[in-house]
């Protein structure tokens, strides 16, 4: 592993100092920071449960409890950290989690090491942010780190596009919408109150939405597909069905309208959030990720002079090169992606 205070292992676990990893398990590191609950950040979580102290926001804790298992509230090695409040770890380093505008509970990670160095990890983030971690050395997400990854539209435009499409297609029958965690709640926020039809979902998704509601985000009412109301509504001509992680979208052809809400790169276009596959199949780009230019703005805002781009993602090398070319005074390199150390 590099002599730098930060790097990323080949598993995707982000190293901050010698005792902390984010979103992964590495033998010999006592503390894990869970930035959010998307699957690609949950690597080896079951191993971490038994072998590390795990720190996260209260909202992330609630979401984990909603869809993993009931043992989580009773584990003594899980710590709910209020965001924007400094917390002293047992090794005398100081931890702070700041909101990252990606999904409920998601956070940036700032860690002041015992020797005074300030290091951090962006996690997945949207832009702009009200608060940005202030660090000397930064590991930054590079999902959209390519100079080609620049939106030609705003996310407000994408939301308007989705609502217009849903309202239009409801004239022809039911609308089925698939989106990942976090994005599906955003879809509900957009359409609820603007469509006068039942909105159906699985019991699993309803539990997840309840967590959002318990944390002050009003998302309206969903009907369970298995309830009397849901069964009755599904026999009608007009309703919206939401799908997310664990629901499945089915392999049989959908004769009604199907819409996938995905990261904007899936549209194969940077100028429009809408892609039409057929007369009843669409993709709308609702992205909770910063694009390339927004990522550069974020890096500048952190004050970091050393930047490690996450090279386990799509564009770590491209982003590192762009930072070195475009941000004077900042030195960047892609992560080494070394295997974790072996312990005997």
mmCIF file of C-alpha atoms in Angstrom, residues 7-294:
data_model
loop_
_atom_site.group_PDB
_atom_site.id
_atom_site.type_symbol
_atom_site.label_atom_id
_atom_site.label_comp_id
_atom_site.label_asym_id
_atom_site.label_seq_id
_atom_site.Cartn_x
_atom_site.Cartn_y
_atom_site.Cartn_z
ATOM 1 C CA UNK A 7 -5.833 4.941 -0.602
ATOM 2 C CA UNK A 8 -8.343 2.368 -1.866
ATOM 3 C CA UNK A 9 -7.958 -1.415 -1.658
ATOM 4 C CA UNK A 10 -8.884 -3.636 -4.587
ATOM 5 C CA UNK A 11 -12.078 -4.568 -2.723
ATOM 6 C CA UNK A 12 -13.191 -0.932 -2.904
ATOM 7 C CA UNK A 13 -12.630 -0.318 0.819
ATOM 8 C CA UNK A 14 -11.318 3.216 1.324
ATOM 9 C CA UNK A 15 -8.397 3.598 3.744
ATOM 10 C CA UNK A 16 -8.140 6.653 5.991
ATOM 11 C CA UNK A 17 -5.002 6.384 8.114
ATOM 12 C CA UNK A 18 -3.996 3.062 9.657
ATOM 13 C CA UNK A 19 -7.126 2.187 11.610
ATOM 14 C CA UNK A 20 -10.177 3.287 9.570
ATOM 15 C CA UNK A 21 -11.730 1.965 6.373
ATOM 16 C CA UNK A 22 -14.908 3.167 4.688
ATOM 17 C CA UNK A 23 -17.485 0.936 2.999
ATOM 18 C CA UNK A 24 -15.530 -2.284 3.311
ATOM 19 C CA UNK A 25 -13.782 -4.749 5.610
ATOM 20 C CA UNK A 26 -10.010 -5.035 5.868
ATOM 21 C CA UNK A 27 -8.306 -7.272 8.440
ATOM 22 C CA UNK A 28 -6.432 -5.260 11.069
ATOM 23 C CA UNK A 29 -8.496 -2.087 10.717
ATOM 24 C CA UNK A 30 -10.612 -1.624 13.827
ATOM 25 C CA UNK A 31 -13.156 0.896 12.552
ATOM 26 C CA UNK A 32 -15.518 0.928 9.561
ATOM 27 C CA UNK A 33 -17.412 4.006 8.388
ATOM 28 C CA UNK A 34 -20.574 3.196 6.421
ATOM 29 C CA UNK A 35 -21.242 6.170 4.148
ATOM 30 C CA UNK A 36 -24.610 4.917 2.834
ATOM 31 C CA UNK A 37 -26.565 1.750 2.047
ATOM 32 C CA UNK A 38 -26.210 1.265 -1.721
ATOM 33 C CA UNK A 39 -25.075 -2.277 -2.512
ATOM 34 C CA UNK A 40 -21.732 -1.285 -4.045
ATOM 35 C CA UNK A 41 -20.749 0.271 -0.697
ATOM 36 C CA UNK A 42 -21.868 -2.674 1.467
ATOM 37 C CA UNK A 43 -18.984 -5.052 0.703
ATOM 38 C CA UNK A 44 -18.239 -7.586 3.470
ATOM 39 C CA UNK A 45 -20.706 -5.915 5.821
ATOM 40 C CA UNK A 46 -21.557 -9.198 7.555
ATOM 41 C CA UNK A 47 -17.868 -9.733 8.304
ATOM 42 C CA UNK A 48 -17.565 -6.194 9.667
ATOM 43 C CA UNK A 49 -20.547 -6.764 11.965
ATOM 44 C CA UNK A 50 -18.573 -9.284 13.978
ATOM 45 C CA UNK A 51 -15.083 -7.811 13.746
ATOM 46 C CA UNK A 52 -15.160 -4.007 13.570
ATOM 47 C CA UNK A 53 -16.775 -1.044 15.256
ATOM 48 C CA UNK A 54 -19.086 0.480 12.637
ATOM 49 C CA UNK A 55 -19.971 4.175 12.486
ATOM 50 C CA UNK A 56 -22.779 5.691 10.431
ATOM 51 C CA UNK A 57 -25.467 8.355 10.418
ATOM 52 C CA UNK A 58 -28.714 7.676 12.326
ATOM 53 C CA UNK A 59 -30.608 7.570 9.027
ATOM 54 C CA UNK A 60 -28.277 4.917 7.590
ATOM 55 C CA UNK A 61 -28.695 2.906 10.797
ATOM 56 C CA UNK A 62 -32.485 3.067 10.412
ATOM 57 C CA UNK A 63 -32.347 1.964 6.775
ATOM 58 C CA UNK A 64 -30.040 -0.936 7.603
ATOM 59 C CA UNK A 65 -32.417 -2.046 10.312
ATOM 60 C CA UNK A 66 -35.365 -1.811 7.902
ATOM 61 C CA UNK A 67 -34.013 -4.220 5.297
ATOM 62 C CA UNK A 68 -31.253 -6.314 6.871
ATOM 63 C CA UNK A 69 -32.255 -7.949 10.134
ATOM 64 C CA UNK A 70 -33.609 -7.237 13.600
ATOM 65 C CA UNK A 71 -30.315 -7.893 15.409
ATOM 66 C CA UNK A 72 -28.758 -4.563 14.430
ATOM 67 C CA UNK A 73 -30.329 -2.399 17.187
ATOM 68 C CA UNK A 74 -28.903 -4.745 19.813
ATOM 69 C CA UNK A 75 -25.296 -4.769 18.616
ATOM 70 C CA UNK A 76 -22.911 -2.830 20.838
ATOM 71 C CA UNK A 77 -20.407 -2.208 18.020
ATOM 72 C CA UNK A 78 -22.797 -0.042 15.939
ATOM 73 C CA UNK A 79 -22.504 3.707 16.505
ATOM 74 C CA UNK A 80 -24.964 6.321 15.253
ATOM 75 C CA UNK A 81 -23.078 9.576 14.666
ATOM 76 C CA UNK A 82 -24.979 12.822 14.234
ATOM 77 C CA UNK A 83 -23.758 14.525 11.109
ATOM 78 C CA UNK A 84 -21.648 17.685 11.464
ATOM 79 C CA UNK A 85 -20.716 16.719 15.054
ATOM 80 C CA UNK A 86 -17.121 15.729 15.856
ATOM 81 C CA UNK A 87 -16.671 12.313 17.492
ATOM 82 C CA UNK A 88 -13.460 11.105 19.131
ATOM 83 C CA UNK A 89 -12.491 7.541 18.262
ATOM 84 C CA UNK A 90 -10.681 5.314 20.773
ATOM 85 C CA UNK A 91 -7.386 5.778 18.878
ATOM 86 C CA UNK A 92 -7.623 9.575 19.486
ATOM 87 C CA UNK A 93 -8.486 10.396 15.901
ATOM 88 C CA UNK A 94 -11.471 12.697 15.386
ATOM 89 C CA UNK A 95 -14.350 11.723 13.092
ATOM 90 C CA UNK A 96 -17.005 13.917 11.511
ATOM 91 C CA UNK A 97 -19.713 12.935 9.031
ATOM 92 C CA UNK A 98 -21.256 15.587 6.780
ATOM 93 C CA UNK A 99 -24.260 15.209 4.454
ATOM 94 C CA UNK A 100 -23.396 14.271 0.868
ATOM 95 C CA UNK A 101 -26.725 14.934 -0.918
ATOM 96 C CA UNK A 102 -26.790 11.431 -2.413
ATOM 97 C CA UNK A 103 -29.552 9.598 -0.517
ATOM 98 C CA UNK A 104 -31.030 9.541 2.976
ATOM 99 C CA UNK A 105 -28.212 9.261 5.528
ATOM 100 C CA UNK A 106 -25.358 9.448 3.028
ATOM 101 C CA UNK A 107 -22.260 11.261 4.194
ATOM 102 C CA UNK A 108 -18.823 12.620 3.477
ATOM 103 C CA UNK A 109 -16.167 11.455 5.941
ATOM 104 C CA UNK A 110 -13.606 13.732 7.618
ATOM 105 C CA UNK A 111 -10.969 12.238 9.905
ATOM 106 C CA UNK A 112 -8.305 14.131 11.829
ATOM 107 C CA UNK A 113 -5.542 11.638 12.565
ATOM 108 C CA UNK A 114 -3.736 11.569 15.894
ATOM 109 C CA UNK A 115 -0.735 13.305 14.254
ATOM 110 C CA UNK A 116 -2.955 16.224 13.154
ATOM 111 C CA UNK A 117 -3.295 15.350 9.466
ATOM 112 C CA UNK A 118 -6.798 15.839 8.073
ATOM 113 C CA UNK A 119 -7.948 13.207 5.608
ATOM 114 C CA UNK A 120 -11.322 12.492 4.092
ATOM 115 C CA UNK A 121 -13.528 10.579 1.699
ATOM 116 C CA UNK A 122 -16.223 12.132 -0.453
ATOM 117 C CA UNK A 123 -18.424 9.051 -0.564
ATOM 118 C CA UNK A 124 -20.984 9.257 -3.349
ATOM 119 C CA UNK A 125 -22.160 12.853 -3.489
ATOM 120 C CA UNK A 126 -24.430 15.260 -5.294
ATOM 121 C CA UNK A 127 -23.658 18.910 -5.971
ATOM 122 C CA UNK A 128 -24.045 21.576 -4.680
ATOM 123 C CA UNK A 129 -23.546 20.914 -0.968
ATOM 124 C CA UNK A 130 -24.245 23.208 1.974
ATOM 125 C CA UNK A 131 -21.248 21.813 3.883
ATOM 126 C CA UNK A 132 -18.029 20.370 2.482
ATOM 127 C CA UNK A 133 -15.352 18.533 4.463
ATOM 128 C CA UNK A 134 -12.107 20.486 4.896
ATOM 129 C CA UNK A 135 -9.132 18.155 4.499
ATOM 130 C CA UNK A 136 -5.485 18.030 3.437
ATOM 131 C CA UNK A 137 -5.800 14.682 1.657
ATOM 132 C CA UNK A 138 -8.954 13.443 -0.097
ATOM 133 C CA UNK A 139 -10.221 10.211 -1.615
ATOM 134 C CA UNK A 140 -12.849 11.214 -4.171
ATOM 135 C CA UNK A 141 -15.514 9.195 -5.963
ATOM 136 C CA UNK A 142 -14.782 9.030 -9.690
ATOM 137 C CA UNK A 143 -17.973 7.436 -11.005
ATOM 138 C CA UNK A 144 -18.415 10.348 -13.400
ATOM 139 C CA UNK A 145 -14.794 11.458 -13.516
ATOM 140 C CA UNK A 146 -14.527 11.501 -17.296
ATOM 141 C CA UNK A 147 -14.437 14.907 -19.031
ATOM 142 C CA UNK A 148 -17.175 13.458 -21.258
ATOM 143 C CA UNK A 149 -19.485 13.122 -18.256
ATOM 144 C CA UNK A 150 -21.026 16.584 -18.278
ATOM 145 C CA UNK A 151 -24.783 17.098 -18.117
ATOM 146 C CA UNK A 152 -26.437 19.402 -20.599
ATOM 147 C CA UNK A 153 -29.544 19.678 -18.433
ATOM 148 C CA UNK A 154 -30.415 20.305 -14.803
ATOM 149 C CA UNK A 155 -31.846 17.758 -12.428
ATOM 150 C CA UNK A 156 -34.934 19.982 -12.162
ATOM 151 C CA UNK A 157 -35.391 19.421 -15.894
ATOM 152 C CA UNK A 158 -35.036 15.667 -15.387
ATOM 153 C CA UNK A 159 -37.704 15.716 -12.667
ATOM 154 C CA UNK A 160 -40.075 17.719 -14.887
ATOM 155 C CA UNK A 161 -39.431 15.251 -17.713
ATOM 156 C CA UNK A 162 -40.321 12.285 -15.508
ATOM 157 C CA UNK A 163 -43.544 13.844 -14.228
ATOM 158 C CA UNK A 164 -44.634 14.854 -17.725
ATOM 159 C CA UNK A 165 -43.911 11.361 -19.049
ATOM 160 C CA UNK A 166 -45.808 9.635 -16.226
ATOM 161 C CA UNK A 167 -48.850 11.877 -16.628
ATOM 162 C CA UNK A 168 -48.866 11.354 -20.395
ATOM 163 C CA UNK A 169 -48.486 7.565 -20.241
ATOM 164 C CA UNK A 170 -51.186 7.152 -17.567
ATOM 165 C CA UNK A 171 -53.695 8.037 -20.293
ATOM 166 C CA UNK A 172 -52.853 4.703 -21.906
ATOM 167 C CA UNK A 173 -52.811 2.517 -18.798
ATOM 168 C CA UNK A 174 -50.640 1.583 -15.796
ATOM 169 C CA UNK A 175 -47.083 2.875 -15.440
ATOM 170 C CA UNK A 176 -44.328 0.701 -13.933
ATOM 171 C CA UNK A 177 -41.264 2.555 -12.590
ATOM 172 C CA UNK A 178 -37.985 0.972 -11.447
ATOM 173 C CA UNK A 179 -35.307 2.891 -9.522
ATOM 174 C CA UNK A 180 -32.539 2.180 -7.020
ATOM 175 C CA UNK A 181 -32.737 2.944 -3.311
ATOM 176 C CA UNK A 182 -32.772 6.661 -2.712
ATOM 177 C CA UNK A 183 -33.800 7.369 -6.285
ATOM 178 C CA UNK A 184 -37.112 5.530 -5.908
ATOM 179 C CA UNK A 185 -37.999 7.765 -2.944
ATOM 180 C CA UNK A 186 -37.127 10.749 -5.108
ATOM 181 C CA UNK A 187 -39.495 9.415 -7.788
ATOM 182 C CA UNK A 188 -42.258 9.150 -5.209
ATOM 183 C CA UNK A 189 -41.613 12.696 -4.042
ATOM 184 C CA UNK A 190 -41.930 13.921 -7.657
ATOM 185 C CA UNK A 191 -45.139 12.123 -8.596
ATOM 186 C CA UNK A 192 -47.055 11.929 -5.305
ATOM 187 C CA UNK A 193 -49.721 14.620 -5.235
ATOM 188 C CA UNK A 194 -49.295 15.236 -8.961
ATOM 189 C CA UNK A 195 -50.954 12.050 -10.207
ATOM 190 C CA UNK A 196 -54.475 11.192 -9.118
ATOM 191 C CA UNK A 197 -54.091 7.430 -9.252
ATOM 192 C CA UNK A 198 -53.087 4.793 -6.689
ATOM 193 C CA UNK A 199 -49.329 4.282 -6.217
ATOM 194 C CA UNK A 200 -48.510 0.633 -5.467
ATOM 195 C CA UNK A 201 -45.384 -0.907 -3.942
ATOM 196 C CA UNK A 202 -44.159 -3.989 -2.098
ATOM 197 C CA UNK A 203 -44.286 -4.218 1.675
ATOM 198 C CA UNK A 204 -40.481 -4.101 1.641
ATOM 199 C CA UNK A 205 -40.417 -0.783 -0.201
ATOM 200 C CA UNK A 206 -43.185 0.620 2.001
ATOM 201 C CA UNK A 207 -41.023 -0.134 5.084
ATOM 202 C CA UNK A 208 -38.114 1.677 3.468
ATOM 203 C CA UNK A 209 -40.253 4.706 2.607
ATOM 204 C CA UNK A 210 -41.449 4.756 6.215
ATOM 205 C CA UNK A 211 -37.850 5.356 7.333
ATOM 206 C CA UNK A 212 -37.735 8.453 5.125
ATOM 207 C CA UNK A 213 -41.011 9.652 6.594
ATOM 208 C CA UNK A 214 -39.766 9.049 10.140
ATOM 209 C CA UNK A 215 -36.839 11.354 9.350
ATOM 210 C CA UNK A 216 -38.974 14.266 8.231
ATOM 211 C CA UNK A 217 -39.310 13.597 4.496
ATOM 212 C CA UNK A 218 -42.960 13.642 3.433
ATOM 213 C CA UNK A 219 -43.552 11.120 0.676
ATOM 214 C CA UNK A 220 -47.305 10.519 0.823
ATOM 215 C CA UNK A 221 -49.112 7.201 0.893
ATOM 216 C CA UNK A 222 -48.319 3.934 -0.864
ATOM 217 C CA UNK A 223 -50.683 0.987 -1.176
ATOM 218 C CA UNK A 224 -49.271 -2.495 -0.739
ATOM 219 C CA UNK A 225 -49.631 -4.661 -3.830
ATOM 220 C CA UNK A 226 -50.848 -7.442 -1.524
ATOM 221 C CA UNK A 227 -53.493 -5.386 0.306
ATOM 222 C CA UNK A 228 -57.160 -5.309 -0.656
ATOM 223 C CA UNK A 229 -56.718 -1.736 -1.883
ATOM 224 C CA UNK A 230 -53.652 -2.695 -3.910
ATOM 225 C CA UNK A 231 -55.265 -5.757 -5.471
ATOM 226 C CA UNK A 232 -58.321 -3.716 -6.372
ATOM 227 C CA UNK A 233 -56.209 -0.889 -7.841
ATOM 228 C CA UNK A 234 -54.114 -3.309 -9.912
ATOM 229 C CA UNK A 235 -57.276 -4.411 -11.682
ATOM 230 C CA UNK A 236 -58.023 -0.866 -12.750
ATOM 231 C CA UNK A 237 -56.930 0.882 -15.905
ATOM 232 C CA UNK A 238 -54.732 3.493 -14.254
ATOM 233 C CA UNK A 239 -52.149 3.176 -11.463
ATOM 234 C CA UNK A 240 -48.408 3.564 -10.835
ATOM 235 C CA UNK A 241 -46.332 0.626 -9.606
ATOM 236 C CA UNK A 242 -42.931 1.346 -8.022
ATOM 237 C CA UNK A 243 -40.106 -1.210 -7.950
ATOM 238 C CA UNK A 244 -36.740 -1.047 -6.217
ATOM 239 C CA UNK A 245 -33.991 -3.249 -4.784
ATOM 240 C CA UNK A 246 -35.403 -6.684 -3.958
ATOM 241 C CA UNK A 247 -38.665 -6.253 -5.864
ATOM 242 C CA UNK A 248 -37.604 -7.475 -9.282
ATOM 243 C CA UNK A 249 -38.928 -6.049 -12.508
ATOM 244 C CA UNK A 250 -39.853 -9.436 -13.981
ATOM 245 C CA UNK A 251 -38.686 -11.131 -17.153
ATOM 246 C CA UNK A 252 -42.061 -11.226 -18.867
ATOM 247 C CA UNK A 253 -42.830 -8.414 -21.325
ATOM 248 C CA UNK A 254 -44.717 -5.489 -19.765
ATOM 249 C CA UNK A 255 -47.555 -4.474 -22.059
ATOM 250 C CA UNK A 256 -48.066 -1.292 -20.042
ATOM 251 C CA UNK A 257 -45.573 1.587 -19.778
ATOM 252 C CA UNK A 258 -42.225 0.827 -18.126
ATOM 253 C CA UNK A 259 -39.793 3.531 -17.003
ATOM 254 C CA UNK A 260 -36.320 2.996 -15.566
ATOM 255 C CA UNK A 261 -34.894 5.896 -13.581
ATOM 256 C CA UNK A 262 -31.144 5.537 -13.718
ATOM 257 C CA UNK A 263 -27.892 7.454 -13.623
ATOM 258 C CA UNK A 264 -27.735 9.883 -16.497
ATOM 259 C CA UNK A 265 -25.033 8.047 -18.463
ATOM 260 C CA UNK A 266 -27.583 5.328 -19.229
ATOM 261 C CA UNK A 267 -29.375 7.721 -21.580
ATOM 262 C CA UNK A 268 -26.392 7.691 -23.981
ATOM 263 C CA UNK A 269 -26.853 11.441 -24.199
ATOM 264 C CA UNK A 270 -25.655 14.408 -22.199
ATOM 265 C CA UNK A 271 -28.244 16.781 -23.688
ATOM 266 C CA UNK A 272 -31.509 15.143 -22.621
ATOM 267 C CA UNK A 273 -32.577 13.112 -19.575
ATOM 268 C CA UNK A 274 -35.066 11.042 -21.633
ATOM 269 C CA UNK A 275 -34.382 7.998 -23.745
ATOM 270 C CA UNK A 276 -37.186 6.145 -25.574
ATOM 271 C CA UNK A 277 -36.647 2.438 -26.315
ATOM 272 C CA UNK A 278 -40.114 1.856 -27.773
ATOM 273 C CA UNK A 279 -43.570 3.387 -27.627
ATOM 274 C CA UNK A 280 -43.993 2.140 -24.052
ATOM 275 C CA UNK A 281 -40.444 1.694 -22.687
ATOM 276 C CA UNK A 282 -38.341 4.613 -21.433
ATOM 277 C CA UNK A 283 -35.379 5.668 -19.317
ATOM 278 C CA UNK A 284 -35.237 8.948 -17.394
ATOM 279 C CA UNK A 285 -31.937 10.093 -15.935
ATOM 280 C CA UNK A 286 -32.443 11.013 -12.301
ATOM 281 C CA UNK A 287 -28.875 11.140 -11.009
ATOM 282 C CA UNK A 288 -27.826 11.631 -7.398
ATOM 283 C CA UNK A 289 -24.166 11.837 -8.481
ATOM 284 C CA UNK A 290 -22.110 14.924 -9.268
ATOM 285 C CA UNK A 291 -20.952 15.083 -12.876
ATOM 286 C CA UNK A 292 -17.369 15.798 -13.997
ATOM 287 C CA UNK A 293 -17.384 19.592 -13.605
ATOM 288 C CA UNK A 294 -19.259 19.346 -10.309
#
